[in-house]
Amino acid sequence: MNAGVRSPTLHDVAREAGVSLATASRSLNGSARKVNDAYRERVQAAAARLGYTPNLSAQAVAKGSTMTVALVVGDISDPYFSSIAAGVIGAAEESGFIVTMAVTARDSERELALVRALRGQRPRVLILAGSRTSDEPSQQALVAELTAFESTGGRVVVISQHELPFDTVLLDNYGGARRLAAELVGLGYRRFAVISGVPSLLTSRDRVLGFLDGLAEHDLTVPADRIVHTEFTRDGGFAGAVELLEHGIDDVELVFAVNDVMAVGAMSALREAGRIPGESIAVAGFDDIPTVRDITPALTTVQIPLIDVGRHAVELALAPRTAGGTEIPVETTVVIRESTPARK
Amino acid sequence: MNAGVRSPTLHDVAREAGVSLATASRSLNGSARKVNDAYRERVQAAAARLGYTPNLSAQAVAKGSTMTVALVVGDISDPYFSSIAAGVIGAAEESGFIVTMAVTARDSERELALVRALRGQRPRVLILAGSRTSDEPSQQALVAELTAFESTGGRVVVISQHELPFDTVLLDNYGGARRLAAELVGLGYRRFAVISGVPSLLTSRDRVLGFLDGLAEHDLTVPADRIVHTEFTRDGGFAGAVELLEHGIDDVELVFAVNDVMAVGAMSALREAGRIPGESIAVAGFDDIPTVRDITPALTTVQIPLIDVGRHAVELALAPRTAGGTEIPVETTVVIRESTPARK
DNA sequence: CTGTTAGCGCTTTCAA
DNA sequence: TTGAAAGCGCTAACAG
């Protein structure tokens, strides 16, 4: 009931079983069958009797390596990240890895500090799921830190864009947005507004670029005052829509928000202003987080197989190291739903 | 670029700075200022030059304790858990703790195995966020495992109900559901259906009980065939609604799903069957996960401050141990939204 | 205040 | 095969 009893150690088990430390170690963890069955059983029985659990930290220092995957996300309560995390955790556990998690709160200073701290865990793998930003001076420090980590045997996997010189799970943000634009034009839409994240956010930038290029193919453009920059969150989406409404968007037919949570926030703002999503105005998002098929109207979006993205990240990390850094491209597919009905 | 270089050790730093191992240790980590400033600076400079990061595993074995919090959740991609996780991670990081995470997939066998494995990390704190089940034989083994963990100095915190003899963050599932029922009756509802989880799930059971008791106060009941048992997920909610529809629920005025993701799934099923949530049928949920204020109609639910729940769990774990196990009760508050308009 | 020296729990040579 | 013993990187007495 009260503390004070220490956890049984391998030493205890060995004594209980009447064998040496080495034999105990080999019976419980050592790979190949190099231990007499009789001994092995004695040891296992003793371990069970004592409730022995190997001290992972001790194993880590003795072996010089851990079985942990460190995952860095922007915000775990965001469905985008939590879905990726689910994939990472699932795949990691299947391979016997433990996953530790840290949250950057979308702050790149903080991300750098976290990576530095996480290095202390000597994880075998470090996965960065937060989206990259451009022009940050801290990016350079981050690369240095990650490179140092790799040079000591760690594996780095970045999810999203291939800005950093590491293995990456590449999301086709640009292409997905471009195809989305094409499909929307095909549905009859001509006048658009865009709710974007801050320009330095690469994911956001790529999606906006792809969308605009997709429109440009059909000789359509979006006036600069119809592209607002805001936070990459639900509230950002809401605020972005409010800003657009203030600019006056009576003739806008469709609002593209660069991710689903923003789109959902935007829908609420539009609705509050009397514009009915899916009826008097269309809305599209990006990601296909689980809930958007259940909202009304169901949201048109670009699907990313988020769980798979997480799984791929660990597969990549556990695969043999390659020369220039491998990349696994992940397809994005346009999903048209009721929020963008065909016009006319 | 290639592996092979080992991480710099404290030893390297000490040599580089021309001081002893102990001095290096004290300069970098040791608590009180017991080191000459000149030395301290030399050491810190050397550490920076070498890119030294203390090996947490080594520290753990030397100190005999770690700075990690292990969090066990049912499914991290479920907003209920991911919000709690956000709170846990936030609070843990503020106290300098690392959090490791494991997922039970709502399987109590698996939960037991995970707890056993997690013990190997020798975390200071083990937080169980998955909801408890009754009558499972594995519960007993779980208690044994957790008790053993506590007896070796660890802290256990359970989130949800006080079934287990450990510190707990107590969610008022019963009371919240009861108050919800009262409010709904106040709004004019009289005929209900309930989509519940499996009966052994304590959270589900408490919510159903509270709801029924709340109705009973007004001499209302729910016929047994209007209470369906299904999975505690979005798809479960969908399936539950389908089942209700098959039973025929033309006269049902309101469907109470025992959690929000189920309610959201149920809404989709109802809508597909031609019943419009918020118009031809009302729906209520429980949890108040972030998205439900943005769905249409916005969902009436019982709010749990999920982030705070996570924070409380670590506060509890980091507070001095008490005799019988402390519990922090968390209030739940009814939030009436458009999915349950006043009748007539 | 600094350095020396045992450990911490475990793995892994190296002999036996 | 098994056991003794030397580490792994770090902390914490214990002397100086």
XYZ file of C-alpha atoms (C1' of nucleotides) in Angstrom:
720
model
C 0.000 0.000 0.000
C 2.718 2.476 0.932
C 5.798 3.158 -1.119
C 9.245 2.048 -0.099
C 9.338 -1.421 -1.573
C 11.555 -1.310 -4.591
C 10.735 -3.054 -7.801
C 12.242 -6.504 -8.048
C 15.397 -6.485 -10.109
C 16.930 -9.054 -12.349
C 19.252 -9.754 -9.495
C 16.330 -10.689 -7.296
C 14.993 -12.979 -9.953
C 18.363 -14.645 -10.394
C 18.697 -15.257 -6.700
C 15.136 -16.545 -6.449
C 15.796 -18.925 -9.305
C 19.227 -19.894 -8.046
C 21.033 -18.917 -11.220
C 23.439 -16.239 -12.229
C 22.528 -12.769 -13.321
C 23.631 -13.563 -16.835
C 21.445 -16.624 -17.100
C 18.489 -14.731 -15.797
C 19.067 -11.999 -18.330
C 19.385 -14.473 -21.149
C 16.287 -16.366 -20.132
C 14.127 -13.305 -19.939
C 15.369 -11.143 -22.724
C 18.404 -12.493 -24.566
C 17.534 -13.334 -28.121
C 18.565 -16.817 -29.270
C 17.785 -19.920 -27.239
C 21.079 -20.346 -25.530
C 19.682 -21.357 -22.202
C 18.839 -24.758 -20.911
C 15.069 -25.149 -20.886
C 15.023 -26.220 -17.293
C 16.839 -23.073 -16.225
C 14.782 -20.881 -18.469
C 11.601 -22.149 -16.903
C 12.942 -21.731 -13.394
C 13.820 -18.161 -14.178
C 10.517 -17.382 -15.794
C 8.679 -18.856 -12.863
C 10.734 -16.805 -10.456
C 10.109 -13.660 -12.479
C 6.390 -14.296 -12.470
C 6.394 -15.041 -8.764
C 8.173 -11.792 -8.024
C 6.219 -9.733 -10.514
C 9.402 -8.747 -12.235
C 9.345 -6.214 -15.057
C 12.615 -5.371 -16.771
C 13.712 -1.829 -16.156
C 13.643 -0.308 -19.608
C 15.934 2.528 -18.641
C 18.550 0.154 -17.408
C 18.224 -1.907 -20.538
C 18.583 1.227 -22.566
C 21.826 2.270 -20.922
C 23.247 -1.210 -21.051
C 22.348 -1.757 -24.666
C 23.005 1.771 -25.744
C 19.700 2.018 -27.508
C 16.048 2.315 -26.706
C 12.823 1.082 -28.192
C 11.101 4.419 -28.256
C 9.627 6.567 -30.946
C 9.280 10.240 -30.119
C 6.399 11.981 -31.831
C 6.114 15.736 -32.068
C 2.715 17.158 -32.989
C 1.268 20.621 -33.142
C -1.811 19.967 -31.060
C -2.983 16.533 -30.086
C -6.578 17.610 -29.667
C -6.688 18.543 -33.337
C -8.148 15.594 -35.252
C -5.519 15.938 -37.940
C -2.754 15.221 -35.478
C -4.634 12.768 -33.355
C -5.379 10.631 -36.383
C -1.752 10.647 -37.406
C -0.799 9.859 -33.834
C -3.164 6.908 -33.843
C -1.341 5.533 -36.865
C 2.059 6.115 -35.323
C 1.123 4.515 -32.036
C -0.492 1.556 -33.732
C 2.464 0.810 -35.951
C 5.000 1.491 -33.229
C 3.326 -0.841 -30.781
C 3.230 -3.576 -33.367
C 6.980 -3.358 -33.592
C 7.422 -3.314 -29.859
C 8.135 0.380 -29.613
C 6.928 2.785 -27.015
C 5.882 6.208 -28.137
C 6.461 9.420 -26.299
C 4.662 12.503 -27.360
C 5.290 16.213 -27.206
C 3.208 19.151 -28.332
C 4.602 22.252 -29.980
C 1.433 24.304 -29.774
C 2.441 25.285 -33.314
C 5.351 27.329 -32.065
C 8.623 26.695 -33.817
C 10.741 27.985 -30.961
C 9.040 25.478 -28.794
C 9.449 22.786 -31.388
C 13.178 23.312 -31.351
C 13.333 23.185 -27.578
C 11.261 20.017 -27.578
C 13.405 18.261 -30.119
C 16.436 19.100 -28.049
C 14.793 17.746 -24.938
C 13.511 14.669 -26.687
C 16.999 13.825 -27.788
C 17.709 13.125 -24.161
C 15.477 10.113 -24.413
C 17.765 8.723 -27.112
C 14.758 7.603 -29.091
C 15.442 5.433 -32.077
C 13.048 7.504 -34.089
C 11.898 11.087 -34.055
C 8.784 11.916 -36.034
C 7.849 15.501 -36.733
C 4.219 15.859 -37.643
C 3.814 19.575 -37.195
C 3.835 21.344 -40.509
C 6.940 23.137 -41.536
C 7.263 26.851 -41.817
C 9.470 28.759 -44.163
C 11.803 31.615 -43.387
C 11.999 30.877 -39.709
C 15.494 31.312 -38.416
C 14.825 28.528 -35.955
C 14.453 26.149 -38.893
C 18.178 26.206 -39.312
C 18.773 25.360 -35.695
C 16.192 22.626 -36.007
C 17.967 21.080 -38.958
C 21.211 21.190 -37.039
C 19.646 19.481 -34.096
C 18.034 16.812 -36.231
C 21.176 16.231 -38.188
C 23.119 15.773 -34.991
C 20.480 13.311 -33.903
C 20.804 11.331 -37.106
C 24.560 11.372 -36.912
C 24.342 9.553 -33.598
C 22.236 6.841 -35.112
C 18.720 8.182 -34.730
C 16.161 8.252 -37.492
C 14.195 11.346 -38.357
C 10.940 11.309 -40.276
C 9.142 14.444 -41.279
C 5.500 14.413 -42.255
C 4.225 16.803 -44.874
C 6.606 18.537 -47.189
C 10.076 17.723 -48.228
C 11.733 20.895 -47.000
C 14.039 19.208 -44.591
C 16.798 16.824 -45.627
C 15.285 13.795 -43.927
C 13.056 10.877 -44.709
C 9.606 12.202 -45.295
C 6.041 11.119 -45.718
C 5.081 13.446 -48.487
C 1.551 14.746 -48.606
C 0.436 15.985 -51.962
C -1.034 19.202 -50.706
C -0.466 21.076 -53.903
C -1.882 18.402 -56.192
C -4.863 17.691 -54.011
C -5.848 21.328 -53.890
C -5.347 21.671 -57.587
C -7.573 18.733 -58.350
C -10.119 20.038 -55.909
C -10.205 23.322 -57.778
C -10.654 21.512 -61.056
C -13.548 19.484 -59.731
C -15.245 22.510 -58.283
C -14.969 24.340 -61.556
C -16.472 21.265 -63.149
C -19.397 21.562 -60.755
C -20.020 25.039 -62.053
C -18.320 27.229 -59.488
C -16.625 30.377 -60.713
C -16.229 32.825 -57.851
C -14.137 31.802 -54.891
C -12.746 33.000 -51.620
C -9.952 31.351 -49.682
C -9.309 31.104 -45.981
C -5.631 30.402 -45.585
C -3.230 29.940 -42.724
C -0.354 32.316 -42.217
C 1.757 32.521 -45.382
C 4.844 31.028 -43.780
C 3.042 27.768 -43.096
C 4.150 25.520 -45.881
C 1.150 23.238 -45.808
C -1.175 26.168 -46.100
C 0.908 27.823 -48.781
C 1.005 24.677 -50.921
C -2.712 24.184 -50.672
C -3.475 27.747 -51.633
C -1.014 27.584 -54.497
C -2.463 24.357 -55.779
C -5.959 25.706 -55.552
C -5.125 28.905 -57.385
C -3.194 27.046 -60.051
C -6.097 24.679 -60.500
C -8.378 27.645 -61.071
C -5.877 29.328 -63.328
C -6.040 26.367 -65.645
C -9.585 27.419 -66.268
C -8.664 31.066 -66.477
C -10.154 31.799 -63.116
C -8.555 33.848 -60.381
C -9.259 34.838 -56.806
C -8.934 38.543 -56.038
C -6.349 39.276 -53.358
C -8.930 40.646 -50.947
C -10.749 37.346 -51.115
C -7.805 35.473 -49.649
C -7.566 35.927 -45.922
C -4.779 34.681 -43.685
C -5.604 33.435 -40.243
C -4.851 30.788 -37.637
C -4.704 27.175 -38.742
C -7.486 26.241 -36.299
C -11.254 26.080 -35.981
C -11.343 29.554 -34.482
C -9.058 30.773 -37.224
C -11.532 29.487 -39.771
C -14.350 31.208 -37.993
C -12.436 34.479 -37.836
C -11.428 34.159 -41.461
C -15.017 33.809 -42.553
C -15.995 36.803 -40.451
C -13.267 38.804 -42.123
C -14.458 37.746 -45.544
C -18.018 38.676 -44.646
C -16.821 42.115 -43.626
C -15.126 42.544 -46.988
C -18.454 41.679 -48.533
C -18.683 38.359 -50.308
C -22.231 38.424 -51.575
C -21.174 37.197 -54.978
C -18.789 34.527 -53.720
C -20.037 31.072 -54.559
C -17.552 28.951 -52.694
C -15.202 29.340 -49.776
C -12.168 27.091 -49.673
C -10.634 26.732 -46.237
C -7.185 25.160 -46.267
C -8.099 22.562 -43.693
C -11.227 20.917 -42.384
C -11.283 22.341 -38.906
C -11.040 25.813 -40.413
C -13.797 24.938 -42.856
C -15.992 23.809 -40.006
C -15.376 27.036 -38.130
C -16.036 29.015 -41.285
C -19.324 27.230 -41.809
C -20.500 28.270 -38.385
C -19.559 31.877 -39.040
C -21.281 31.859 -42.404
C -24.385 30.324 -40.957
C -24.497 32.904 -38.196
C -24.364 35.551 -40.887
C -27.307 34.033 -42.645
C -25.450 32.258 -45.423
C -26.438 28.608 -45.480
C -23.508 26.327 -46.324
C -24.412 23.979 -49.122
C -27.262 26.222 -50.184
C -26.539 29.905 -50.413
C -22.808 29.326 -50.295
C -20.549 26.340 -50.845
C -17.635 25.372 -48.620
C -14.703 23.038 -49.114
C -11.937 21.950 -46.797
C -8.878 19.729 -46.773
C -7.819 16.639 -44.751
C -11.043 14.675 -44.431
C -10.943 14.409 -40.690
C -13.460 11.881 -39.357
C -16.212 14.267 -38.342
C -16.703 16.086 -41.614
C -18.761 13.372 -43.172
C -21.227 13.774 -40.309
C -21.640 17.505 -40.313
C -24.429 19.110 -42.285
C -23.936 19.616 -45.085
C -21.273 16.918 -45.306
C -18.060 18.653 -46.248
C -16.359 18.447 -49.606
C -12.683 18.016 -48.934
C -9.428 16.421 -50.007
C -8.834 13.188 -48.255
C -5.527 12.328 -46.674
C -5.329 8.822 -45.225
C -4.144 10.184 -41.903
C -3.865 6.920 -40.036
C -1.775 5.510 -42.871
C 0.390 8.581 -42.852
C 1.257 7.821 -39.266
C 1.924 4.191 -40.068
C 4.093 5.071 -43.034
C 6.147 7.353 -40.864
C 7.144 4.532 -38.593
C 7.662 2.108 -41.460
C 10.009 4.573 -43.018
C 11.848 5.035 -39.773
C 12.245 1.334 -39.221
C 13.368 0.578 -42.766
C 17.054 0.495 -43.684
C 18.560 3.906 -43.999
C 19.003 5.116 -47.560
C 21.353 7.574 -49.116
C 19.614 10.865 -49.727
C 16.570 10.335 -47.577
C 13.601 8.360 -48.800
C 10.222 9.814 -49.300
C 6.893 8.028 -49.259
C 4.376 9.969 -51.287
C 0.840 9.776 -50.015
C -2.003 10.318 -52.403
C -4.692 12.811 -51.669
C -8.104 12.326 -53.205
C -10.904 14.758 -53.719
C -14.171 13.870 -52.028
C -17.188 15.793 -53.187
C -20.001 15.991 -50.684
C -23.121 18.064 -50.086
C -21.340 21.239 -49.103
C -20.580 21.853 -52.774
C -23.660 20.903 -54.774
C -23.458 21.166 -58.530
C -24.526 24.615 -59.582
C -27.652 24.993 -61.663
C 25.538 12.063 -42.005
C 26.039 8.367 -41.297
C 25.618 6.763 -37.929
C 28.473 5.545 -35.831
C 29.303 8.652 -33.876
C 28.031 8.197 -30.383
C 26.280 10.918 -28.477
C 28.601 12.942 -26.315
C 28.497 11.848 -22.719
C 28.926 13.722 -19.517
C 32.380 12.294 -19.452
C 33.197 13.977 -22.741
C 31.901 17.257 -21.444
C 33.934 16.965 -18.268
C 37.083 16.264 -20.209
C 36.399 19.075 -22.637
C 35.874 21.464 -19.750
C 38.772 20.108 -17.781
C 36.764 19.272 -14.697
C 35.661 16.150 -12.961
C 32.619 14.122 -13.857
C 30.931 15.181 -10.650
C 31.439 18.850 -11.302
C 30.104 18.485 -14.771
C 27.069 16.688 -13.470
C 26.473 19.309 -10.827
C 26.854 22.169 -13.265
C 24.432 20.752 -15.729
C 21.820 19.092 -13.614
C 22.535 19.127 -9.883
C 20.036 21.237 -8.042
C 21.427 23.888 -5.703
C 24.185 26.277 -6.763
C 27.110 24.416 -5.342
C 29.475 25.041 -8.190
C 31.887 27.854 -8.779
C 30.455 30.112 -11.464
C 33.634 29.966 -13.496
C 33.508 26.200 -13.616
C 29.831 26.132 -14.249
C 30.239 28.372 -17.258
C 33.135 26.361 -18.582
C 31.068 23.237 -18.343
C 28.043 24.771 -19.932
C 30.152 26.103 -22.761
C 31.702 22.703 -23.292
C 28.292 21.070 -23.274
C 27.008 23.514 -25.844
C 30.096 23.070 -27.986
C 29.662 19.313 -27.986
C 25.898 19.386 -28.355
C 25.533 17.407 -25.178
C 22.117 16.198 -24.049
C 21.876 14.277 -20.800
C 20.912 10.668 -21.309
C 17.578 10.418 -19.557
C 17.761 6.667 -19.248
C 21.082 6.859 -17.515
C 19.768 9.537 -15.214
C 16.792 7.365 -14.491
C 18.830 4.367 -13.482
C 21.236 6.424 -11.440
C 18.515 8.304 -9.625
C 16.179 5.389 -9.403
C 13.301 7.421 -10.729
C 12.115 8.896 -13.962
C 10.282 11.998 -15.027
C 7.701 10.267 -17.105
C 3.957 10.053 -17.017
C 2.431 7.093 -18.794
C -1.002 7.697 -20.222
C -3.310 4.913 -21.293
C -6.229 5.840 -23.522
C -8.826 3.871 -25.394
C -8.346 5.505 -28.762
C -6.320 8.619 -29.317
C -8.183 9.581 -32.451
C -11.372 9.864 -30.440
C -11.814 13.521 -29.466
C -12.777 12.563 -25.956
C -9.402 10.985 -25.353
C -7.376 13.388 -27.400
C -8.740 16.318 -25.424
C -7.888 14.629 -22.171
C -4.476 13.807 -23.559
C -3.938 17.436 -24.461
C -4.568 18.365 -20.850
C -2.290 15.662 -19.537
C 0.530 16.559 -21.888
C 0.191 20.260 -21.197
C 0.305 19.864 -17.443
C 3.005 17.231 -17.525
C 5.297 19.321 -19.686
C 4.848 22.268 -17.377
C 6.213 20.141 -14.583
C 9.072 18.862 -16.677
C 7.587 15.472 -17.288
C 7.635 13.483 -20.463
C 4.527 11.608 -21.424
C 4.384 8.241 -23.045
C 1.174 7.025 -24.491
C -0.430 3.676 -25.120
C -3.726 2.734 -26.687
C -5.960 -0.056 -25.454
C -8.315 -0.052 -28.421
C -10.945 -0.427 -25.695
C -9.841 -3.957 -24.951
C -9.341 -4.751 -21.308
C -7.043 -7.682 -21.961
C -4.884 -5.342 -23.895
C -5.127 -2.715 -21.217
C -3.744 -5.148 -18.702
C -0.882 -6.125 -20.970
C -0.102 -2.491 -21.613
C -0.033 -1.559 -17.977
C 2.345 -4.398 -17.339
C 4.588 -3.277 -20.157
C 4.408 0.344 -19.140
C 5.605 -0.552 -15.693
C 8.911 -1.325 -17.299
C 9.352 2.346 -17.954
C 9.162 2.937 -14.223
C 7.010 5.983 -14.799
C 6.319 8.138 -11.809
C 2.696 8.321 -12.810
C 0.305 6.057 -14.606
C -2.939 7.605 -15.804
C -5.780 5.419 -16.991
C -8.225 7.340 -19.109
C -10.093 4.462 -20.675
C -13.401 3.929 -19.008
C -13.758 1.099 -16.591
C -15.799 -1.967 -17.165
C -17.530 -4.038 -14.564
C -17.458 -7.786 -14.090
C -14.354 -8.305 -16.183
C -12.116 -10.881 -14.600
C -9.145 -8.958 -15.944
C -10.128 -6.062 -13.710
C -8.821 -7.986 -10.768
C -5.493 -8.605 -12.416
C -5.388 -4.951 -13.352
C -5.915 -3.871 -9.779
C -3.162 -6.229 -8.695
C -0.798 -4.790 -11.264
C -1.622 -1.216 -10.345
C -1.347 -1.938 -6.660
C 2.059 -3.444 -7.187
C 3.014 -0.367 -9.125
C 1.900 1.901 -6.319
C 3.686 -0.190 -3.740
C 6.938 0.490 -5.535
C 6.374 4.203 -5.342
C 4.379 4.917 -8.484
C 1.220 6.950 -8.588
C -1.923 5.774 -10.281
C -4.717 8.069 -11.368
C -7.913 6.800 -12.866
C -10.207 9.038 -14.846
C -13.929 8.504 -14.730
C -15.482 6.489 -12.000
C -14.251 5.529 -8.607
C -14.333 1.793 -9.082
C -10.695 1.235 -8.491
C -8.942 1.960 -5.202
C -6.754 4.726 -6.570
C -6.740 8.468 -6.904
C -9.403 9.419 -9.357
C -10.691 12.305 -11.354
C -14.360 11.713 -10.901
C -16.701 12.596 -13.697
C -20.269 13.110 -12.676
C -21.745 10.981 -15.401
C -24.791 10.057 -13.435
C -25.618 13.558 -12.270
C -24.983 15.141 -15.638
C -27.287 12.727 -17.388
C -29.910 13.169 -14.726
C -29.854 16.928 -15.062
C -29.930 16.596 -18.821
C -33.068 14.518 -18.556
C -34.664 17.105 -16.279
C -33.899 19.918 -18.687
C -35.218 18.006 -21.629
C -38.448 17.298 -19.810
C -38.589 20.989 -19.073
C -38.327 21.653 -22.781
C -41.408 19.549 -23.328
C -39.987 16.183 -24.331
C -41.837 13.111 -23.163
C -40.914 10.166 -25.380
C -37.304 9.065 -25.502
C -34.974 6.491 -26.921
C -31.465 5.771 -25.695
C -28.385 4.625 -27.547
C -26.114 3.122 -24.958
C -22.755 1.427 -24.955
C -22.402 -2.164 -23.844
C -23.855 -2.614 -20.369
C -20.545 -3.496 -18.777
C -19.072 -0.110 -19.632
C -19.376 1.856 -16.444
C -19.428 5.262 -18.049
C -22.235 4.236 -20.314
C -24.136 2.529 -17.551
C -23.911 5.575 -15.255
C -25.133 7.888 -17.962
C -28.075 5.712 -18.838
C -28.955 5.295 -15.186
C -28.779 9.006 -14.549
C -30.873 9.732 -17.563
C -33.551 7.230 -16.635
C -33.610 8.401 -13.043
C -33.948 11.979 -14.226
C -36.947 10.976 -16.282
C -38.365 8.886 -13.489
C -38.531 11.972 -11.315
C -41.112 13.205 -13.746
C -42.828 9.849 -13.925
C -41.457 9.150 -17.350
C -39.887 5.931 -18.508
C -38.164 4.552 -21.558
C -39.453 1.193 -22.809
C -36.775 -1.481 -22.867
C -36.923 -1.852 -26.632
C -36.064 1.791 -26.967
C -32.719 1.323 -25.264
C -30.171 -0.179 -27.610
C -26.677 -1.278 -26.712
C -23.891 -0.769 -29.182
C -20.275 0.249 -29.614
C -19.031 3.344 -27.836
C -18.000 4.933 -31.143
C -19.347 6.993 -34.017
C -20.177 3.868 -35.962
C -21.797 2.398 -32.899
C -24.027 5.441 -32.690
C -24.927 5.083 -36.324
C -25.733 1.406 -35.905
C -27.715 2.113 -32.767
C -29.899 4.606 -34.566
C -30.444 2.163 -37.406
C -31.511 -0.437 -34.913
C -33.937 1.966 -33.298
C -35.356 2.873 -36.667
C -35.951 -0.779 -37.371
C -37.833 -1.130 -34.123
C -39.939 1.753 -35.280
C -39.542 5.014 -33.437
C -42.052 7.197 -35.187
C -43.359 8.549 -31.943
C -39.974 9.068 -30.313
C -39.262 12.728 -29.752
C -35.689 12.584 -28.608
C -32.760 10.220 -28.890
C -30.143 10.372 -26.173
C -26.800 8.906 -27.175
C -24.456 8.319 -24.260
C -21.608 10.176 -25.876
C -21.165 12.826 -28.525
C -19.459 10.787 -31.188
C -22.302 8.300 -30.960
C -24.802 11.131 -31.155
C -23.107 12.439 -34.260
C -23.235 9.024 -35.869
C -26.849 8.642 -34.850
C -27.729 11.980 -36.402
C -26.339 10.849 -39.707
C -28.340 7.644 -39.578
C -31.516 9.477 -38.663
C -31.002 11.977 -41.413
C -30.454 9.235 -43.930
C -33.760 7.761 -42.822
C -35.495 11.030 -43.406
C -35.728 12.203 -39.812
C -34.243 15.663 -39.531
C -32.324 16.152 -36.277
C -33.471 19.278 -34.510
C -36.704 19.290 -36.458
C -38.510 16.018 -36.785
C -36.477 14.442 -34.023
C -34.277 15.779 -31.253
C -30.871 14.391 -30.316
C -28.681 14.832 -27.274
C -25.210 13.597 -26.476
C -22.651 13.704 -23.702
C -19.082 15.060 -23.413
C -19.200 18.278 -25.416
C -16.315 17.441 -27.675
C -15.123 20.455 -29.654
C -16.900 19.751 -32.928
C -20.437 19.423 -31.665
C -21.004 23.123 -31.415
C -20.246 23.355 -35.130
C -22.422 20.600 -36.418
C -25.927 21.337 -37.610
C -28.007 21.428 -35.614
C -25.560 22.213 -32.808
C -25.747 19.352 -30.363
C -27.298 19.513 -26.934
C -24.957 17.704 -24.594
C -23.444 17.522 -21.154
C -20.178 19.318 -20.987
C -17.124 17.802 -19.393
C -14.114 20.099 -19.239
C -11.929 17.490 -20.885
C -8.716 19.454 -20.992
C -9.087 20.226 -17.301
C -9.768 16.602 -16.580
C -6.381 15.780 -18.050
C -4.728 18.549 -16.088
C -6.379 17.467 -12.862
C -5.133 13.956 -13.385
C -1.530 15.073 -13.354
C -2.076 17.505 -10.509
C -3.500 14.684 -8.485
C -0.594 12.460 -9.376
C 1.966 15.062 -8.427
C 0.313 16.023 -5.157
C 1.329 14.341 -1.909
C -0.090 10.906 -1.535
C -3.091 10.659 0.750
C -4.505 7.829 2.783
C -7.469 6.312 1.027
C -6.968 7.802 -2.384
C -8.106 11.302 -3.203
C -10.728 12.085 -5.714
C -11.197 15.268 -7.645
C -14.809 15.622 -8.675
C -15.352 17.335 -11.988
C -18.622 19.071 -12.646
C -20.599 18.328 -15.718
C -22.953 20.950 -17.041
C -25.879 20.657 -19.388
C -25.607 22.664 -22.585
C -28.817 23.065 -24.510
C -28.354 23.732 -28.203
C -30.412 23.584 -31.365
C -30.635 19.825 -31.577
C -33.251 19.910 -28.834
C -35.545 22.857 -29.496
C -38.306 23.563 -27.015
C -41.401 21.642 -28.029
C -44.509 23.542 -29.032
C 33.467 23.712 -3.482
C 35.742 19.798 -6.054
C 37.134 15.204 -7.174
C 37.022 10.031 -6.224
C 34.470 6.294 -6.111
C 30.716 3.430 -5.494
C 26.781 2.093 -7.194
C 21.813 2.148 -10.267
C 19.818 -2.418 -13.217
C 20.992 -4.513 -17.056
C 23.762 -6.634 -21.094
C 27.622 -8.766 -22.897
C 32.194 -10.072 -23.469
C 35.305 -13.551 -21.784
C 36.707 -17.618 -19.467
C 35.453 -21.802 -17.434
C 25.769 -23.700 -21.777
C 26.853 -21.061 -17.594
C 28.982 -17.608 -14.500
C 32.153 -13.714 -13.276
C 33.095 -9.342 -14.254
C 33.452 -5.284 -16.940
C 31.047 -1.768 -18.523
C 26.666 1.602 -20.250
C 26.039 7.108 -18.627
C 24.908 9.139 -14.795
C 24.238 10.494 -9.644
C 25.382 10.698 -4.898
C 27.759 9.801 -0.959
C 32.237 10.525 0.870
C 36.606 12.472 1.439
C 39.674 16.184 0.513
